[in-house]
Tab-separated table of C-alpha atoms in Angstrom:
chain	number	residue	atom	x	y	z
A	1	UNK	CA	57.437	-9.285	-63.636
A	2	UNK	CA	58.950	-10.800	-60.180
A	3	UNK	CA	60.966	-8.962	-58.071
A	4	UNK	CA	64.688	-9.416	-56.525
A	5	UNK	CA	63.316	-11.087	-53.722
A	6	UNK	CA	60.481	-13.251	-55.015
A	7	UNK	CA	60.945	-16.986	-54.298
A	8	UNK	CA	62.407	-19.194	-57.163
A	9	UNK	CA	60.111	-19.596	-60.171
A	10	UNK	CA	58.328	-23.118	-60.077
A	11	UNK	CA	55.341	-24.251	-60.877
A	12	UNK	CA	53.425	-23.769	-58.144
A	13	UNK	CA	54.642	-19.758	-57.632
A	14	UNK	CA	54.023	-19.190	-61.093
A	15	UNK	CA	50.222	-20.660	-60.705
A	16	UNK	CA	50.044	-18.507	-57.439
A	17	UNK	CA	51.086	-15.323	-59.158
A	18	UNK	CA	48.937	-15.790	-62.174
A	19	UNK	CA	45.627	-16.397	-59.954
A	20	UNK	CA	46.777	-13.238	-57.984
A	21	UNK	CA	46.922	-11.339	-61.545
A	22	UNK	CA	43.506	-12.723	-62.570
A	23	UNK	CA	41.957	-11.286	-59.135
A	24	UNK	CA	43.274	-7.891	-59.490
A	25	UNK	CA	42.211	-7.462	-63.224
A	26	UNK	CA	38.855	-8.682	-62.084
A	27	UNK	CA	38.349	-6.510	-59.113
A	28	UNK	CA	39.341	-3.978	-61.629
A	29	UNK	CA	36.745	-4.211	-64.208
A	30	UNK	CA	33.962	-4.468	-60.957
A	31	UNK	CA	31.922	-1.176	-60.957
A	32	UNK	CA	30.053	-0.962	-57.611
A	33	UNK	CA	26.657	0.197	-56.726
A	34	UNK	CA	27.983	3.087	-54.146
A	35	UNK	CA	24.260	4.320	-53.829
A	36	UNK	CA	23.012	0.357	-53.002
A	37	UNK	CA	24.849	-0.633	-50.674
A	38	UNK	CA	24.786	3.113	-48.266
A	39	UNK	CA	21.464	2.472	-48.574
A	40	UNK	CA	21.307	-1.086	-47.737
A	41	UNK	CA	24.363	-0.476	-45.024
A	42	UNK	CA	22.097	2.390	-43.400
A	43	UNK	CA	18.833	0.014	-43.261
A	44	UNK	CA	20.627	-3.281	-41.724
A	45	UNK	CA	21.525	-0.672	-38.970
A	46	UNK	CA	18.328	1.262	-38.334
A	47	UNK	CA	17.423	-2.751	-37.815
A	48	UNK	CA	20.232	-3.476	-35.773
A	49	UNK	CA	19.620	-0.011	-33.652
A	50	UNK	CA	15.918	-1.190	-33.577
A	51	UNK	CA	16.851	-5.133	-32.066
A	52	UNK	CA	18.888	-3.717	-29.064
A	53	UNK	CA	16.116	-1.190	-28.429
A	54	UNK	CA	13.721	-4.116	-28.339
A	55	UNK	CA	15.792	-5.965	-25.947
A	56	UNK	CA	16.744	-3.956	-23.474
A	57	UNK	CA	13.080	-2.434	-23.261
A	58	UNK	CA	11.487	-6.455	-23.103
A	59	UNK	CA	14.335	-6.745	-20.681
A	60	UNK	CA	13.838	-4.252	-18.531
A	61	UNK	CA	10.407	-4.933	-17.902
A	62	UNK	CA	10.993	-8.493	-17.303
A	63	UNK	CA	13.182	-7.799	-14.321
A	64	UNK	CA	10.701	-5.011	-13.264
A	65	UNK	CA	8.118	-7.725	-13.361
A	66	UNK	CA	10.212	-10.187	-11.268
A	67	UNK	CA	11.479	-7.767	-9.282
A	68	UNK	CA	7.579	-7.092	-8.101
A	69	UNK	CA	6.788	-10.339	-7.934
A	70	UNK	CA	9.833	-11.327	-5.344
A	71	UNK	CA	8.126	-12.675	-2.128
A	72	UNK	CA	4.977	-12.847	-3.260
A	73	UNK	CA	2.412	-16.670	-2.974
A	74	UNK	CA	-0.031	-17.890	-4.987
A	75	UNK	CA	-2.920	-20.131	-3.402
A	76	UNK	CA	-4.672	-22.333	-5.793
A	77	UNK	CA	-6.804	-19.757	-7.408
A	78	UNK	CA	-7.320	-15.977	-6.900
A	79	UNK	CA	-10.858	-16.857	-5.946
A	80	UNK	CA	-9.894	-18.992	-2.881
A	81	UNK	CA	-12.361	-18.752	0.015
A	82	UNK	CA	-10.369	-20.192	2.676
A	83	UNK	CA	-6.863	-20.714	2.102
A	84	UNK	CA	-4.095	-17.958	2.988
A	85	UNK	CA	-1.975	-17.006	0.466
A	86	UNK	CA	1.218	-16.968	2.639
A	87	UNK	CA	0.501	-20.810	2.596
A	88	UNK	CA	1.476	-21.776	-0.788
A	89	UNK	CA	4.351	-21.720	-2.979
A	90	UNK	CA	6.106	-18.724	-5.062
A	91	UNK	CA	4.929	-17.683	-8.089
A	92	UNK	CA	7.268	-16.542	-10.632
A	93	UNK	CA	6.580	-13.584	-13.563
A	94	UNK	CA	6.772	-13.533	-17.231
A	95	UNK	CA	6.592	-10.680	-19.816
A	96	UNK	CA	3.393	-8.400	-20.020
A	97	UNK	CA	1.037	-10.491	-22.168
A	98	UNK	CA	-1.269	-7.777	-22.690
A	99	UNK	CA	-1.345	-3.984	-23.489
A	100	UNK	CA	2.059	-3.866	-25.704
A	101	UNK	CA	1.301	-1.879	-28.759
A	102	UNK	CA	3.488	-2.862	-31.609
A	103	UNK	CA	3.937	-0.047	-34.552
A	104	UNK	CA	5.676	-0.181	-37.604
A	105	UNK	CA	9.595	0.700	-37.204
A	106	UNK	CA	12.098	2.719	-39.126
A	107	UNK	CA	12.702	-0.271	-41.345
A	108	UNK	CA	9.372	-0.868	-41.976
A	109	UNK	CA	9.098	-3.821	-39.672
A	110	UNK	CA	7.555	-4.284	-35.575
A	111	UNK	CA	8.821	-3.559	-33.033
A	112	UNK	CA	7.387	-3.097	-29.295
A	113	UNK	CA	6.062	0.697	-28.194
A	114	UNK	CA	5.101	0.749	-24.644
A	115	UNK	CA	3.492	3.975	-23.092
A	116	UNK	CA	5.604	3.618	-19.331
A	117	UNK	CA	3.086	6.189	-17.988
A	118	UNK	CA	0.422	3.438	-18.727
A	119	UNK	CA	1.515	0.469	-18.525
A	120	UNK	CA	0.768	-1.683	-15.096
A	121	UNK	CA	1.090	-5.461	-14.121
A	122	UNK	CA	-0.112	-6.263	-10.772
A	123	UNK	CA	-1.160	-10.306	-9.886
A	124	UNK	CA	-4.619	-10.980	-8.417
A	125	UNK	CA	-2.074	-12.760	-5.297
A	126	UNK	CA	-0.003	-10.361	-5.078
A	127	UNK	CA	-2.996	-7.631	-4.304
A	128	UNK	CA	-4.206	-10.086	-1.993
A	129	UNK	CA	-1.097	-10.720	0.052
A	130	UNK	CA	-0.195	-7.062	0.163
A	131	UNK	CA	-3.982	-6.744	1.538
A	132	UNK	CA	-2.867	-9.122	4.236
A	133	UNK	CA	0.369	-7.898	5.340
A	134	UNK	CA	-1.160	-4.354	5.457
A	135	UNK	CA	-4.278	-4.996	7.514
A	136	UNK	CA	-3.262	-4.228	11.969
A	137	UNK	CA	-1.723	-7.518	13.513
A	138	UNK	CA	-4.407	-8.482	15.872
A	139	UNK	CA	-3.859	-11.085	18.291
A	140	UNK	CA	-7.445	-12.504	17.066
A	141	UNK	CA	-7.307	-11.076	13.731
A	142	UNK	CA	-8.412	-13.700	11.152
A	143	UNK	CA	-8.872	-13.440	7.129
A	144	UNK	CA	-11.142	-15.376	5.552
A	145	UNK	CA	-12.959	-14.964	1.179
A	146	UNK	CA	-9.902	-13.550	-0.225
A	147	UNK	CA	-10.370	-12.740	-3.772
A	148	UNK	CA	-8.620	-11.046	-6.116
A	149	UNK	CA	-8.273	-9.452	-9.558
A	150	UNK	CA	-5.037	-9.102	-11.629
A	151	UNK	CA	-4.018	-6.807	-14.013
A	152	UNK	CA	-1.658	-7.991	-16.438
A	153	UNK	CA	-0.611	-5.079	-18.800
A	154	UNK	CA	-4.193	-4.202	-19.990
A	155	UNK	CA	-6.713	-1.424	-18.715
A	156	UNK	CA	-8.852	-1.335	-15.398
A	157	UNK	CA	-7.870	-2.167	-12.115
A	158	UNK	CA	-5.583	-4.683	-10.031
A	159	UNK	CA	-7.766	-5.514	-6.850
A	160	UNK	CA	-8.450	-7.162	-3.854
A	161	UNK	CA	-10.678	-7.893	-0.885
A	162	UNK	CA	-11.093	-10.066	2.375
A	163	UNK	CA	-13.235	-10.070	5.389
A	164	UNK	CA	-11.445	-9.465	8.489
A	165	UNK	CA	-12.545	-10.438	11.422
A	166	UNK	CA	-10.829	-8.514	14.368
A	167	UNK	CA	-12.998	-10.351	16.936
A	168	UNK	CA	-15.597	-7.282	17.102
A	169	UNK	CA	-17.020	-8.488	14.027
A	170	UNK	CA	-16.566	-9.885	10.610
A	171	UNK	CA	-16.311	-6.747	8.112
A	172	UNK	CA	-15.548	-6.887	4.097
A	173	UNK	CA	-12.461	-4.917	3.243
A	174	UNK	CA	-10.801	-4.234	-0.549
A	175	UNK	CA	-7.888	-2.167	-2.096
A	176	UNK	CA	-7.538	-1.437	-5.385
A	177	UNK	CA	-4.908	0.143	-7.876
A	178	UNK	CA	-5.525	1.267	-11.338
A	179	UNK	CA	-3.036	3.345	-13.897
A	180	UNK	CA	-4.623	6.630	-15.143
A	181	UNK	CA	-3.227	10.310	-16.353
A	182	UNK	CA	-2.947	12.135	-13.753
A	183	UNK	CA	-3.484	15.366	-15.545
A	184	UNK	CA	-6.620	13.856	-17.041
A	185	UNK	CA	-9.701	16.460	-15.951
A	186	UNK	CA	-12.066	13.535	-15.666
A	187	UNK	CA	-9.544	11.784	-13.050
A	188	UNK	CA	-9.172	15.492	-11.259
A	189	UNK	CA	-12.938	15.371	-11.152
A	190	UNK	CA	-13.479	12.214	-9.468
A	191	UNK	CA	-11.473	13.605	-6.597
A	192	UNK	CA	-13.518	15.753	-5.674
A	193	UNK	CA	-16.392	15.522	-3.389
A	194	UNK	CA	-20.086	15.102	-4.752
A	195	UNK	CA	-23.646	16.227	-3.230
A	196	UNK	CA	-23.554	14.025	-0.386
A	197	UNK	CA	-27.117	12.327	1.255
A	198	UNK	CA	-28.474	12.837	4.489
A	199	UNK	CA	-26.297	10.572	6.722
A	200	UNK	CA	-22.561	10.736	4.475
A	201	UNK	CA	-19.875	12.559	4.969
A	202	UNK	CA	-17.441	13.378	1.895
A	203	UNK	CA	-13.957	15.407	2.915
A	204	UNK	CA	-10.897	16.248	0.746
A	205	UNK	CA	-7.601	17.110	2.712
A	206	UNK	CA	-4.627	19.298	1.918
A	207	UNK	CA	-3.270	16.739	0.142
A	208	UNK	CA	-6.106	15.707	-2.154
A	209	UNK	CA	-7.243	12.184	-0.491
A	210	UNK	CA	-10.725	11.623	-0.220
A	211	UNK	CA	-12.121	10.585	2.267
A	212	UNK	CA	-16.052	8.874	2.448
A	213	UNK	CA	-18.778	7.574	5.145
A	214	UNK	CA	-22.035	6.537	3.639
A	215	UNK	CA	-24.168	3.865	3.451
A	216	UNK	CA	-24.000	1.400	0.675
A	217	UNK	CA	-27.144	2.332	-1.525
A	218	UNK	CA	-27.054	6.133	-0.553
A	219	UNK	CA	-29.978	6.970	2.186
A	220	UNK	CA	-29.288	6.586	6.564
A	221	UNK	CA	-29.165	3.296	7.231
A	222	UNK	CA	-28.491	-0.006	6.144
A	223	UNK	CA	-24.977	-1.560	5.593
A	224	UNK	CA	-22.188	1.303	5.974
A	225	UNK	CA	-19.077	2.050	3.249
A	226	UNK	CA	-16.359	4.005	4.354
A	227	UNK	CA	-13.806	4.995	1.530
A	228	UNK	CA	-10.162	6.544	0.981
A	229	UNK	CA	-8.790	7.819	-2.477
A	230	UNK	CA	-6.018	9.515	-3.729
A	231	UNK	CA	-4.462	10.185	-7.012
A	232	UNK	CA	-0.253	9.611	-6.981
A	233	UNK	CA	2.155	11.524	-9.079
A	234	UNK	CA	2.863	8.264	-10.761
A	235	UNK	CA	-0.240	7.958	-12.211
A	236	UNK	CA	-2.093	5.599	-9.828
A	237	UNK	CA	-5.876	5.717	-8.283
A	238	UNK	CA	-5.307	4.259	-5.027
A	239	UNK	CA	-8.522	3.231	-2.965
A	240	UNK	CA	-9.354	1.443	0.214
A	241	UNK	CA	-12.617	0.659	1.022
A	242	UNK	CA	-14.164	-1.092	4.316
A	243	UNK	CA	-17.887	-2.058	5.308
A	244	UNK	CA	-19.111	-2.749	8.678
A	245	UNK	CA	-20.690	-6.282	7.399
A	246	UNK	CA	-18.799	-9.193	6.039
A	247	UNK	CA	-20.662	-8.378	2.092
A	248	UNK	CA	-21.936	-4.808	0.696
A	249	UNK	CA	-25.422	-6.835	1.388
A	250	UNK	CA	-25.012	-8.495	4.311
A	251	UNK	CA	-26.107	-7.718	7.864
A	252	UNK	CA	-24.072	-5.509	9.958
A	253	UNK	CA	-22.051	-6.848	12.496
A	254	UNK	CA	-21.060	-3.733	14.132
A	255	UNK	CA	-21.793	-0.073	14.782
A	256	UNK	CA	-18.663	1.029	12.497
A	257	UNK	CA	-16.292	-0.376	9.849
A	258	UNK	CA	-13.199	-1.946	11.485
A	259	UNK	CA	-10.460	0.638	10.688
A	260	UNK	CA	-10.726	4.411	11.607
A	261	UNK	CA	-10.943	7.087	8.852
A	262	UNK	CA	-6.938	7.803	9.569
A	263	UNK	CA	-6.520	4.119	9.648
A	264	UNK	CA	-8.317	3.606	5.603
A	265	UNK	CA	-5.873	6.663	4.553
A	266	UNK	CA	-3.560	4.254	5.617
A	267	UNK	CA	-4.015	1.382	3.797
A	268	UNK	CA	-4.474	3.549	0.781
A	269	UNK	CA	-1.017	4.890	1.285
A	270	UNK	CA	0.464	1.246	1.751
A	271	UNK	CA	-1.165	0.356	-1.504
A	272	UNK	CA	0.334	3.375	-3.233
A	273	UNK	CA	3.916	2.324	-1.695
A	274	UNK	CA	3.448	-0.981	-3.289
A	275	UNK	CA	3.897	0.495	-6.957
A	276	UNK	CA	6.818	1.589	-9.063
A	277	UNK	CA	6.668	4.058	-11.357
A	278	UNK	CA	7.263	1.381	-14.050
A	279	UNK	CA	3.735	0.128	-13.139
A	280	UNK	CA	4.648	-2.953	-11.686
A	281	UNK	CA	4.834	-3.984	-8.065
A	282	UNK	CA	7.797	-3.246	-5.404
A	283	UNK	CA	9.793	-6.314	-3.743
A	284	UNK	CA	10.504	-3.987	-0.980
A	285	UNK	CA	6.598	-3.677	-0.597
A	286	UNK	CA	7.036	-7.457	0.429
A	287	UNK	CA	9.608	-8.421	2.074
A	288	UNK	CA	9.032	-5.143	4.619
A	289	UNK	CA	5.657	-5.066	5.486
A	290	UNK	CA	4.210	-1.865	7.056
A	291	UNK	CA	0.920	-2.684	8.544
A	292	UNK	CA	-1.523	0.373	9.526
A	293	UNK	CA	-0.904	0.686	13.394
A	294	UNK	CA	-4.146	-0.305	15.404
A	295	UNK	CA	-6.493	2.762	16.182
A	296	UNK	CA	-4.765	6.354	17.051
A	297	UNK	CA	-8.556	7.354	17.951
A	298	UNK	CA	-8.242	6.138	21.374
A	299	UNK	CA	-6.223	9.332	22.659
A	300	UNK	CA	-8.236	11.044	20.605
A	301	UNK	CA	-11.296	10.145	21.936
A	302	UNK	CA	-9.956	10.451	25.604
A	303	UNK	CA	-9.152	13.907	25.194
A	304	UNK	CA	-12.869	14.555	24.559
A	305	UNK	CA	-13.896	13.144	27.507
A	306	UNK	CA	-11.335	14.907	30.010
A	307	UNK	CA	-14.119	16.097	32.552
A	308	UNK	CA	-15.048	19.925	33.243
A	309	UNK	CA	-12.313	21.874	34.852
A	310	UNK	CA	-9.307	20.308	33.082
A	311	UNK	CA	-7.722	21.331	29.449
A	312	UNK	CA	-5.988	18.295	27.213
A	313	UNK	CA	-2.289	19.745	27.555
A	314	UNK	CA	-0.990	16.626	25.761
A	315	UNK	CA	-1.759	13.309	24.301
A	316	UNK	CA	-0.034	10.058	22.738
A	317	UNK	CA	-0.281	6.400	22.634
A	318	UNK	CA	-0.905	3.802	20.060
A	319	UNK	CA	-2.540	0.782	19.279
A	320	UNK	CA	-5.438	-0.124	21.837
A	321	UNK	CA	-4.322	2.665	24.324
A	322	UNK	CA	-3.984	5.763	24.531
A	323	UNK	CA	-3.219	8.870	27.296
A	324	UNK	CA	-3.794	12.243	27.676
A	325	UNK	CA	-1.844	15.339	29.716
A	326	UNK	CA	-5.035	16.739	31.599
A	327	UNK	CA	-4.091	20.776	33.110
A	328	UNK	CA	-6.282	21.848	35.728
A	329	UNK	CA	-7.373	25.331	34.767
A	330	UNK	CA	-7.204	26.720	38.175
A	331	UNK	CA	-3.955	25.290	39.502
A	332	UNK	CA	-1.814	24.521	36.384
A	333	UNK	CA	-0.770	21.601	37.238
A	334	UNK	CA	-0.542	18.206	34.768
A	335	UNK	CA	-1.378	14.751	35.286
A	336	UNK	CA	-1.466	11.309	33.265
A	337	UNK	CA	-5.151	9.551	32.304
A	338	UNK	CA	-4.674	6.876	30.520
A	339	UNK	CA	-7.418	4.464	28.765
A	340	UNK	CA	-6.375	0.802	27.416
A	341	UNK	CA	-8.776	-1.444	25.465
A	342	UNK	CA	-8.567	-4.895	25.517
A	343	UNK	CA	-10.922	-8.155	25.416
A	344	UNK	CA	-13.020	-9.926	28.027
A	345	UNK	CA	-16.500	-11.282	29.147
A	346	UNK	CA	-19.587	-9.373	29.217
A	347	UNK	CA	-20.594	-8.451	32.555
A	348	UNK	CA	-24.141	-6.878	32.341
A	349	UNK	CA	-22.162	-2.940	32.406
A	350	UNK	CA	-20.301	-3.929	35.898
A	351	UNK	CA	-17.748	-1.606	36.585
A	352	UNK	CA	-15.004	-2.640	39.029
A	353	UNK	CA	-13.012	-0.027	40.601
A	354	UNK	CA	-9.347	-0.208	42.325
A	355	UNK	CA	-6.059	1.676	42.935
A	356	UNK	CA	-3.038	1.665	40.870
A	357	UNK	CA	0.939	1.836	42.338
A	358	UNK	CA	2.984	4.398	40.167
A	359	UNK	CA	6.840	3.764	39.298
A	360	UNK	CA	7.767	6.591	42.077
A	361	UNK	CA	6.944	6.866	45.331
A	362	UNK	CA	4.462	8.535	46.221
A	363	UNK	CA	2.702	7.872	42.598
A	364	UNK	CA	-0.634	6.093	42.488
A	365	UNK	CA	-3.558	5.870	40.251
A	366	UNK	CA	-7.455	5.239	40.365
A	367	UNK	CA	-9.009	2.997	38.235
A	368	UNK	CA	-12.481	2.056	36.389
A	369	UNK	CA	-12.974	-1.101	34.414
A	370	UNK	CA	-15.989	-2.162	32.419
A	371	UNK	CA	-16.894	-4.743	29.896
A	372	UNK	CA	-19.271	-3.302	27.200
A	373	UNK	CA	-22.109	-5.823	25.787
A	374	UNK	CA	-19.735	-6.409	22.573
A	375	UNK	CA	-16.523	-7.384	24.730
A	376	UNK	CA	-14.212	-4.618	24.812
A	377	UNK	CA	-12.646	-4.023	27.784
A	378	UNK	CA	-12.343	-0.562	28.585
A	379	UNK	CA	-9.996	0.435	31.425
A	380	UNK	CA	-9.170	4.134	32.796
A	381	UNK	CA	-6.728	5.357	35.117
A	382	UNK	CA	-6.049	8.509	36.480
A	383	UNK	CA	-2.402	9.282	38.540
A	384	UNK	CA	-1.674	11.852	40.765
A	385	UNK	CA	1.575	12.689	38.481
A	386	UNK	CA	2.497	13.802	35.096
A	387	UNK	CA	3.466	10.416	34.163
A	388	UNK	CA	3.340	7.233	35.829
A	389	UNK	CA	6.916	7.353	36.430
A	390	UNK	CA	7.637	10.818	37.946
A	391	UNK	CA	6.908	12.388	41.054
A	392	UNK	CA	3.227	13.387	42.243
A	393	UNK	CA	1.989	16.400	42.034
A	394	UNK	CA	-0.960	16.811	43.788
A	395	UNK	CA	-1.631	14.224	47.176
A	396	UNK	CA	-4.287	12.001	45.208
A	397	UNK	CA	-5.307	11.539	41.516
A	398	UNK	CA	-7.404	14.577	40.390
A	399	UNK	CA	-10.328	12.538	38.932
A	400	UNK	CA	-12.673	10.642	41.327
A	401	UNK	CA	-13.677	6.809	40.731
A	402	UNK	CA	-17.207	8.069	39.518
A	403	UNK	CA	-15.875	10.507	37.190
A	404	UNK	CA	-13.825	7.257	35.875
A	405	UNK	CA	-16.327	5.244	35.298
A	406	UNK	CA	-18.493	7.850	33.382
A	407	UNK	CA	-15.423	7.950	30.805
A	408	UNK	CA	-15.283	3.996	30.731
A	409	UNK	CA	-18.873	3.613	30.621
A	410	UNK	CA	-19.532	6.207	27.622
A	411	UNK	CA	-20.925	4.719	24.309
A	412	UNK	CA	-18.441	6.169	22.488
A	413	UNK	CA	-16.109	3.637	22.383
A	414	UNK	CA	-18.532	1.702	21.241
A	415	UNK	CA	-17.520	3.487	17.743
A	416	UNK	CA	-13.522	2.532	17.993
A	417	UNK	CA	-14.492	-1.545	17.530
């Protein structure tokens, strides 16, 4: 029955207001399946829930994984022999092809189910560049055999290894990374130090890194393998290992492996610092290099060659030199010895001897300078002052030219190169 306001009755209101009647009646008579559709409503958004979940997880690691890959070059293969991997062009990541495991869902269908504290993606190239940038800058220092292993989402390690050649002699040197549990009591195990063989040395430090000097084979001779590991709370195995030979079967071209025991806990660190806890590799790890810093044994060694009489009060440097405060025991008083290292031409053991000028007057130095049969230059001086640059202390430097030469002479630094 129309209201006081309808519009005037024609025939197209009244066929409006009958098909309106007709709908009503019919929605009327329609019983509806209340259980049905909850049901059905609850499962399209378990599915819905289950999509987004999906996404942001395959998202996430994609810009992980490009994230680790920013900065990082690709030669030709990871097996190159020659070819620097700074030389060719960007690579660019995709999404973990390997070690997903996909399990049934709420709805009954699949849906990714990654295990973060597993899951790892490091590129044979990228271990290899991140091998190169970590190695000392040597003005000589050339790579050569870079090889590689990558690690794409599956288990095992992400590796890689070069021989380096810091002009002392061409030596084989590796890293490697590989995602484990860190609470696993196998992985604890293999921490720790085992029987060692005449002529090894195993040693664990406060902060669990283990450290390794053998020879490859076990026994006294032969090829040596020096070796760094250490577990991280992320859930990496970190290891660096060197060789004083360009190949684990080679002949040896020097007395040691290039870097120094400190120097291998080193590159183990940098390789560590390379790593997210998402298991894929940093940008940061790239695009600011840390290399290891040349050999801090050089001050070290000094001090244990300070000659009778005199007590190491103090030492520093870096790199290829190195110094040490030497205290007379009598007197008290402190002055600078210094020792650099360098390169030059093998002399037959000359030593050359001359005087130094100090930065204050009054200030001077002695100095010895040999050339050892390998061609490291080993120079000492010894100033009458506590450093070069203050005022002397005593009238001439404490240590005589002959005492000099016995410290630049000495086989031990033989062992730094």
């Amino acid at each position: 029955m129309p209201l006081e306001n309808d519009t005037e009755d024609t025939p197209d209101t009244r066929f409006e207001n009958d098909l309106g009647e007709i709908m009503r009646r019919t929605g009327g008579t329609f019983v509806a399946d209340r259980r049905g559709l909850l049901t059905a409503g609850a499962l399209r958004g378990r599915r819905k829930v289950a999509r987004r979940c999906a996404t942001v997880l395959t998202g996430g690691v994609l810009t992980l994984a490009a994230l680790g890959t920013a900065g990082v070059y690709v030669t030709g293969g990871s097996g190159d022999d020659s070819a620097s991997v700074a030389d060719a062009a960007p690579t660019h990541s995709s999404a973990p092809q390997h070690g997903a495991s996909r399990n049934p869902g709420p709805s009954g269908g699949e849906g990714p189910k990654e295990d973060p504290t597993s899951f790892m993606r490091a590129h044979a190239d990228q271990m290899i560049k991140l091998l190169e940038i970590s190695l000392p800058v040597l003005p000589k220092g050339e790579f050569s055999k870079q090889r590689g292993t990558s690690n794409m989402g599956g288990p095992g390690a992400a590796d890689a290894s070069l021989v380096y050649d810091d002009s002392y002699g061409a030596s084989l040197v590796s890293i490697s990374a590989r995602r484990v549990d860190p609470k696993d009591p196998k992985v604890r195990q293999s921490l720790k130090c085992p029987k060692t063989t005449p002529g090894s040395v195993c040693k664990v430090n406060a902060f669990g890194e283990k450290n390794e000097q053998g020879h490859v084979g076990g026994g006294s001779a032969g090829v040596k393998v020096w070796k760094s590991t250490r577990l991280s709370a992320d859930g990496y195995v970190l290891q660096a290992v060197e060789y004083n030979a360009p190949s684990p079967t080679g002949t040896p071209t020097r007395n040691e492996p290039p870097l120094s025991p400190l120097q291998l806990d080193e590159l183990a660190a940098s390789v560590e610092g390379a790593f997210t806890k998402y298991g894929v590799m940093d940008a940061e790890a790239f695009t600011s290099p840390r290399p290891v810093q040349n050999s801090w044994e050089v001050f070290d060694t000094l001090s244990g060659l300070v000659p009778a009489g005199h007590a190491t009060a103090g030492l520093g440097g870096g790199g290829d030199e190195g110094y040490v405060i030497a205290r007379d025991k009598k007197t008290n008083t402190k002055t600078f010895l210094r020792v650099r290292l360098g390169h030059g031409t093998p002399d037959g053991g000359k030593v050359v001897t001359r005087d130094e000028a100090g930065k204050h007057a009054g200030t001077v130095g002695w100095t010895a300078e040999t050339v050892t049969a390998k061609g490291l230059r080993v120079t000492v001086t010894s100033y009458n002052a506590e450093y070069p640059h203050k005022p002397p202390v005593v009238s001439v430097p404490p240590f005589t030219k002959a005492q000099l030469s016995a410290i630049a002479t000495d086989e031990v630094w033989q062992t730094l190169k």
